């Protein structure tokens, strides 16, 4: 974790939907570590949203002039990129419609198509993530390759039971594609792909998950796939997505997702930093998470050491497991890592 508690708090206050303007103004006036704000905001992929939030609240003038200009440029670049991604999404939609391929946009792409035109620049989107029924996955990949997509950079070995196929890229389009058959590498019972496909809805002509499923995926994705829950990493972007989709206005849904163990640390971060979530409900497990978050900022050096230990342990056990069950990975390790001299 990089950054102080004060920096994370200012980011949360800035993108909050409910924080009174006077409190945000006071926070901006007393804050001085703008370089750290840019660093953390960049790591969290939130710089365009920070700019748009301050712009909507009429508070850009409360930033140093050079920072306001920089954030404006970042927002403008991201806006143009998102417009290009929307063009690419329309092309993909027409292609899948022509060949009767069922699909659902997930993650950033699904959020992007829900945004108002004036807000198109606030969400950073990397790859285009698509969920396709497993029975159509081979056909879909073949159609995409015929359409000009080709394999991008990939792993040096074949992955088994991974949540998506290898990335596909197209020289005429800006974003890479990740074609999913499931949402997570494990614990897919928490949000089955079949449910997203069956209960999807049309927005602006695109197929997207219903709001409840989008929120659950935002909460669970990094916690499971990137081990953010294990490492106790703070992902404000996931919470920003939940705010964008209105979780702070749905107490019933908040309490429902709070019952899922894998969401509790991230929801704890939400309650810790965001006024929007403070009155949504509390549980004993959530109180424990709040204490762990406070300790994380009080003892940052210890927190970093614990992170290193957890990461080394997980990476080691994970690699041993893959070595045991994946013959292609074993060949890769033996050929390229252990005996590279004979290559």
Coordinates of C-alpha atoms in Angstrom, one line a residue:
X1 CA 0.0 0.0 0.0
X2 CA 1.3 3.4 -1.0
X3 CA 0.0 6.7 0.3
X4 CA -1.2 8.1 3.6
X5 CA -4.7 7.8 5.1
X6 CA -5.2 11.5 4.4
X7 CA -4.6 11.0 0.7
X8 CA -7.0 8.1 0.4
X9 CA -9.6 10.1 2.4
X10 CA -9.3 13.1 0.0
X11 CA -9.8 10.8 -3.0
X12 CA -12.9 9.2 -1.4
X13 CA -14.3 12.6 -0.4
X14 CA -13.8 13.9 -3.9
X15 CA -15.6 11.1 -5.6
X16 CA -18.3 10.7 -2.9
X17 CA -21.9 11.2 -4.1
X18 CA -23.2 12.5 -0.7
X19 CA -20.4 14.3 1.1
X20 CA -21.4 18.0 1.8
X21 CA -19.5 20.4 -0.4
X22 CA -18.3 22.4 2.7
X23 CA -16.4 19.4 4.0
X24 CA -14.8 18.7 0.7
X25 CA -13.7 22.3 0.4
X26 CA -12.2 22.3 3.9
X27 CA -10.3 19.1 3.1
X28 CA -9.0 20.5 -0.2
X29 CA -7.9 23.7 1.5
X30 CA -5.9 21.8 4.2
X31 CA -4.3 19.3 1.9
X32 CA -0.8 19.8 0.6
X33 CA 0.6 16.5 -0.6
X34 CA -0.5 16.8 -4.2
X35 CA 2.2 14.6 -5.7
X36 CA 1.1 11.7 -3.5
X37 CA -2.5 12.4 -4.6
X38 CA -1.5 12.0 -8.2
X39 CA 0.5 8.9 -7.5
X40 CA -2.3 7.1 -5.6
X41 CA -5.0 8.4 -7.9
X42 CA -3.0 7.0 -10.9
X43 CA -2.4 3.6 -9.2
X44 CA -6.1 3.4 -8.5
X45 CA -7.0 4.5 -12.1
X46 CA -9.1 7.3 -10.7
X47 CA -7.5 10.5 -12.0
X48 CA -10.2 11.1 -14.7
X49 CA -13.0 10.6 -12.1
X50 CA -11.3 12.9 -9.7
X51 CA -11.3 15.6 -12.3
X52 CA -14.8 15.0 -13.4
X53 CA -16.1 15.0 -9.8
X54 CA -14.4 18.3 -9.0
X55 CA -15.7 19.7 -12.2
X56 CA -19.3 18.7 -11.5
X57 CA -19.0 20.3 -8.0
X58 CA -17.4 23.5 -9.3
X59 CA -14.2 22.9 -7.3
X60 CA -11.5 22.7 -9.9
X61 CA -10.5 26.2 -8.8
X62 CA -9.5 24.7 -5.4
X63 CA -6.7 22.8 -7.0
X64 CA -3.2 24.2 -7.8
X65 CA -3.3 25.5 -11.4
X66 CA -0.7 23.0 -12.7
X67 CA -2.5 20.0 -11.2
X68 CA -5.9 21.2 -12.6
X69 CA -4.3 21.5 -16.1
X70 CA -2.7 18.0 -15.7
X71 CA -5.9 16.3 -14.6
X72 CA -7.8 18.1 -17.4
X73 CA -5.4 16.6 -19.9
X74 CA -5.7 13.1 -18.4
X75 CA -9.5 13.4 -18.6
X76 CA -9.4 14.6 -22.2
X77 CA -7.1 11.7 -23.3
X78 CA -9.3 9.2 -21.5
X79 CA -12.5 10.7 -23.0
X80 CA -11.1 10.2 -26.5
X81 CA -10.0 6.7 -25.7
X82 CA -13.4 5.8 -24.4
X83 CA -15.0 7.2 -27.5
X84 CA -12.8 4.9 -29.5
X85 CA -13.7 1.9 -27.3
X86 CA -17.4 2.6 -27.8
X87 CA -16.8 2.6 -31.6
X88 CA -15.1 -0.8 -31.2
X89 CA -18.0 -2.1 -29.0
X90 CA -20.5 -1.2 -31.7
X91 CA -18.4 -3.1 -34.2
X92 CA -18.3 -6.1 -31.9
X93 CA -22.0 -6.0 -31.2
X94 CA -22.8 -5.9 -35.0
X95 CA -20.4 -8.9 -35.5
X96 CA -22.0 -11.0 -32.8
X97 CA -25.5 -10.1 -33.9
X98 CA -24.7 -11.2 -37.4
X99 CA -23.4 -14.6 -36.3
X100 CA -26.0 -15.1 -33.5
X101 CA -23.3 -15.1 -30.7
X102 CA -24.7 -14.5 -27.2
X103 CA -22.5 -12.1 -25.2
X104 CA -22.6 -9.9 -22.2
X105 CA -20.2 -7.0 -21.6
X106 CA -18.6 -7.1 -18.1
X107 CA -16.4 -4.9 -15.9
X108 CA -15.3 -1.6 -17.3
X109 CA -17.0 -2.0 -20.7
X110 CA -20.4 -2.6 -19.1
X111 CA -20.0 0.5 -16.9
X112 CA -18.9 2.6 -19.9
X113 CA -22.0 2.0 -22.0
X114 CA -24.2 3.0 -19.0
X115 CA -22.6 6.4 -18.7
X116 CA -24.2 9.6 -19.8
X117 CA -22.4 11.3 -22.7
X118 CA -21.1 14.1 -20.6
X119 CA -19.5 11.5 -18.2
X120 CA -17.8 9.3 -20.8
X121 CA -14.4 10.4 -19.7
X122 CA -14.6 9.5 -16.0
X123 CA -14.0 5.7 -16.1
X124 CA -10.7 4.3 -17.3
X125 CA -11.1 1.1 -19.3
X126 CA -8.2 -1.1 -20.2
X127 CA -9.4 -4.3 -22.0
X128 CA -12.8 -5.1 -23.3
X129 CA -14.1 -8.0 -21.2
X130 CA -16.9 -10.1 -22.8
X131 CA -18.7 -13.1 -21.2
X132 CA -19.8 -15.7 -23.8
X133 CA -21.5 -19.1 -23.2
X134 CA -18.9 -21.9 -23.1
X135 CA -20.7 -23.6 -26.0
X136 CA -20.1 -20.7 -28.3
X137 CA -16.6 -19.8 -27.2
X138 CA -14.7 -21.6 -30.0
X139 CA -17.1 -20.2 -32.7
X140 CA -16.7 -16.7 -31.3
X141 CA -12.9 -16.8 -31.3
X142 CA -12.9 -18.1 -34.9
X143 CA -15.3 -15.2 -36.0
X144 CA -13.1 -12.7 -34.2
X145 CA -9.9 -14.0 -35.9
X146 CA -11.6 -13.9 -39.3
X147 CA -12.6 -10.3 -38.5
X148 CA -8.9 -9.4 -38.0
X149 CA -8.3 -10.1 -34.3
X150 CA -5.1 -12.0 -33.4
X151 CA -3.5 -13.3 -30.3
X152 CA -1.6 -10.7 -28.3
X153 CA 1.0 -11.2 -25.6
X154 CA 0.3 -14.3 -23.6
X155 CA 1.7 -16.7 -21.0
X156 CA 4.6 -18.9 -21.9
X157 CA 2.5 -22.0 -21.2
X158 CA -1.1 -23.1 -21.6
X159 CA -3.3 -22.2 -18.6
X160 CA -5.9 -24.6 -17.5
X161 CA -9.4 -23.6 -16.3
X162 CA -8.5 -19.9 -16.5
X163 CA -11.4 -17.4 -16.5
X164 CA -10.7 -16.1 -20.0
X165 CA -9.0 -16.9 -23.3
X166 CA -5.7 -15.3 -24.3
X167 CA -6.0 -11.7 -25.2
X168 CA -7.0 -10.8 -28.8
X169 CA -5.8 -7.5 -30.4
X170 CA -6.7 -5.8 -33.7
X171 CA -4.5 -3.3 -35.4
X172 CA -7.5 -1.0 -36.2
X173 CA -9.0 -0.9 -32.7
X174 CA -7.7 0.5 -29.5
X175 CA -8.5 -2.1 -26.9
X176 CA -7.6 -5.7 -26.4
X177 CA -10.4 -8.3 -25.9
X178 CA -10.6 -10.8 -23.1
X179 CA -13.3 -13.5 -23.8
X180 CA -14.5 -15.0 -20.6
X181 CA -16.3 -18.2 -19.9
X182 CA -16.5 -17.4 -16.2
X183 CA -15.9 -14.4 -13.9
X184 CA -13.3 -15.8 -11.5
X185 CA -10.5 -18.3 -11.4
X186 CA -12.2 -19.9 -8.3
X187 CA -15.4 -19.5 -6.2
X188 CA -17.6 -19.0 -9.3
X189 CA -20.6 -20.2 -7.3
X190 CA -20.6 -16.7 -5.8
X191 CA -21.6 -15.2 -9.2
X192 CA -22.3 -17.9 -11.8
X193 CA -21.7 -16.9 -15.5
X194 CA -25.0 -18.5 -16.4
X195 CA -26.9 -16.1 -14.2
X196 CA -25.3 -13.0 -15.8
X197 CA -26.1 -14.3 -19.3
X198 CA -29.6 -15.3 -18.5
X199 CA -30.6 -12.2 -16.6
X200 CA -28.7 -9.6 -18.8
X201 CA -30.4 -6.5 -20.0
X202 CA -30.1 -4.2 -23.0
X203 CA -28.6 -0.7 -22.6
X204 CA -28.0 1.4 -25.6
X205 CA -28.3 -1.8 -27.7
X206 CA -25.5 -3.6 -25.8
X207 CA -26.0 -6.6 -23.5
X208 CA -24.9 -5.9 -20.0
X209 CA -25.5 -7.6 -16.6
X210 CA -28.2 -6.3 -14.4
X211 CA -27.1 -3.8 -11.8
X212 CA -27.0 -6.2 -8.9
X213 CA -24.6 -8.5 -10.8
X214 CA -22.4 -5.6 -11.9
X215 CA -22.0 -4.5 -8.3
X216 CA -21.2 -8.0 -7.1
X217 CA -18.7 -8.5 -9.8
X218 CA -17.1 -5.1 -9.0
X219 CA -16.8 -6.2 -5.4
X220 CA -15.5 -9.7 -6.0
X221 CA -13.3 -9.5 -9.1
X222 CA -10.1 -8.0 -7.6
X223 CA -10.7 -9.6 -4.2
X224 CA -10.6 -13.1 -5.8
X225 CA -8.7 -12.8 -9.1
X226 CA -6.0 -10.5 -7.9
X227 CA -6.0 -11.7 -4.2
X228 CA -6.8 -8.2 -3.0
X229 CA -8.8 -9.8 -0.2
X230 CA -6.0 -12.0 0.9
X231 CA -3.4 -9.2 0.8
X232 CA -5.8 -6.6 2.2
X233 CA -5.2 -4.2 -0.7
X234 CA -7.3 -1.1 -1.0
X235 CA -9.2 -0.8 -4.3
X236 CA -11.1 2.5 -4.4
X237 CA -11.9 2.0 -8.1
X238 CA -14.1 -0.9 -7.3
X239 CA -16.0 1.2 -4.7
X240 CA -16.2 4.1 -7.2
X241 CA -17.9 1.7 -9.7
X242 CA -20.3 0.6 -6.9
X243 CA -21.1 4.3 -6.2
X244 CA -21.7 4.9 -9.9
X245 CA -24.2 2.0 -9.9
X246 CA -26.0 3.2 -6.8
X247 CA -25.0 0.7 -4.1
X248 CA -25.0 3.5 -1.6
X249 CA -28.8 4.0 -2.2
X250 CA -29.7 0.3 -1.8
X251 CA -29.4 -0.8 1.8
X252 CA -31.0 -4.2 1.1
X253 CA -28.3 -5.0 -1.5
X254 CA -25.5 -3.7 0.7
X255 CA -26.6 -6.1 3.5
X256 CA -27.0 -8.9 1.0
X257 CA -23.4 -8.6 -0.4
X258 CA -22.1 -8.0 3.1
X259 CA -23.0 -11.7 3.9
X260 CA -20.5 -12.8 1.3
X261 CA -17.2 -13.2 3.2
X262 CA -15.1 -12.3 0.1
X263 CA -16.6 -8.8 -0.1
X264 CA -16.2 -7.7 3.6
X265 CA -12.7 -6.2 3.4
X266 CA -13.6 -4.0 0.4
X267 CA -17.0 -3.0 2.0
X268 CA -15.0 -2.2 5.2
X269 CA -12.9 0.1 3.1
X270 CA -16.1 1.7 1.8
X271 CA -17.4 2.3 5.3
X272 CA -14.0 3.5 6.5
X273 CA -13.5 6.2 3.9
X274 CA -16.9 7.0 2.3
X275 CA -19.8 8.9 4.0
X276 CA -22.0 7.2 1.4
X277 CA -21.7 3.8 3.1
X278 CA -21.5 4.7 6.8
X279 CA -25.2 4.2 7.5
X280 CA -25.8 1.1 5.4
X281 CA -25.5 -1.4 8.2
X282 CA -22.8 -2.8 10.5
X283 CA -21.9 -6.3 11.5
X284 CA -19.3 -7.8 13.8
X285 CA -17.2 -9.0 10.8
X286 CA -17.3 -5.5 9.3
X287 CA -16.1 -4.0 12.6
X288 CA -13.1 -6.3 12.5
X289 CA -12.3 -5.2 9.0
X290 CA -12.5 -1.5 10.1
X291 CA -10.0 -2.2 12.9
X292 CA -7.6 -4.0 10.4
X293 CA -7.8 -1.0 8.0
X294 CA -7.0 1.5 10.8
X295 CA -4.0 -0.7 11.9
X296 CA -2.9 -0.8 8.2
X297 CA -2.5 2.9 8.2
X298 CA -1.2 3.2 11.7
X299 CA 1.6 0.8 11.1
X300 CA 2.5 1.0 7.4
X301 CA 5.9 -0.7 7.7
X302 CA 4.4 -3.7 9.4
X303 CA 1.6 -3.8 6.8
X304 CA 4.1 -3.9 4.0
X305 CA 6.1 -6.7 5.6
X306 CA 2.9 -8.8 6.2
X307 CA 2.0 -8.2 2.5
X308 CA 5.4 -9.5 1.4
X309 CA 5.1 -12.6 3.5
X310 CA 1.6 -13.4 2.3
X311 CA 2.6 -12.8 -1.3
X312 CA 5.7 -15.0 -1.2
X313 CA 3.7 -17.8 0.5
X314 CA 0.8 -17.6 -1.9
X315 CA 3.0 -17.3 -5.0
X316 CA 5.1 -20.3 -3.9
X317 CA 2.2 -22.6 -3.1
X318 CA 0.3 -21.5 -6.3
X319 CA 3.3 -22.3 -8.5
X320 CA 3.8 -25.6 -6.8
X321 CA 0.2 -26.5 -7.4
X322 CA 0.4 -25.5 -11.1
X323 CA 3.6 -27.4 -11.5
X324 CA 1.9 -30.5 -10.1
X325 CA -1.3 -30.4 -12.3
X326 CA -0.2 -28.6 -15.5
X327 CA 2.1 -30.6 -17.8
X328 CA 2.7 -27.7 -20.1
X329 CA 3.8 -25.5 -17.2
X330 CA 6.2 -28.2 -16.0
X331 CA 7.8 -28.3 -19.5
X332 CA 8.1 -24.5 -19.5
X333 CA 9.8 -24.5 -16.1
X334 CA 12.2 -27.3 -16.9
X335 CA 13.1 -26.0 -20.3
X336 CA 13.3 -22.3 -19.6
X337 CA 13.9 -21.9 -15.9
X338 CA 15.9 -24.9 -14.7
X339 CA 17.8 -26.1 -17.8
X340 CA 17.9 -23.0 -20.0
X341 CA 21.6 -23.7 -20.8
X342 CA 20.5 -26.6 -23.1
X343 CA 18.1 -24.4 -25.2

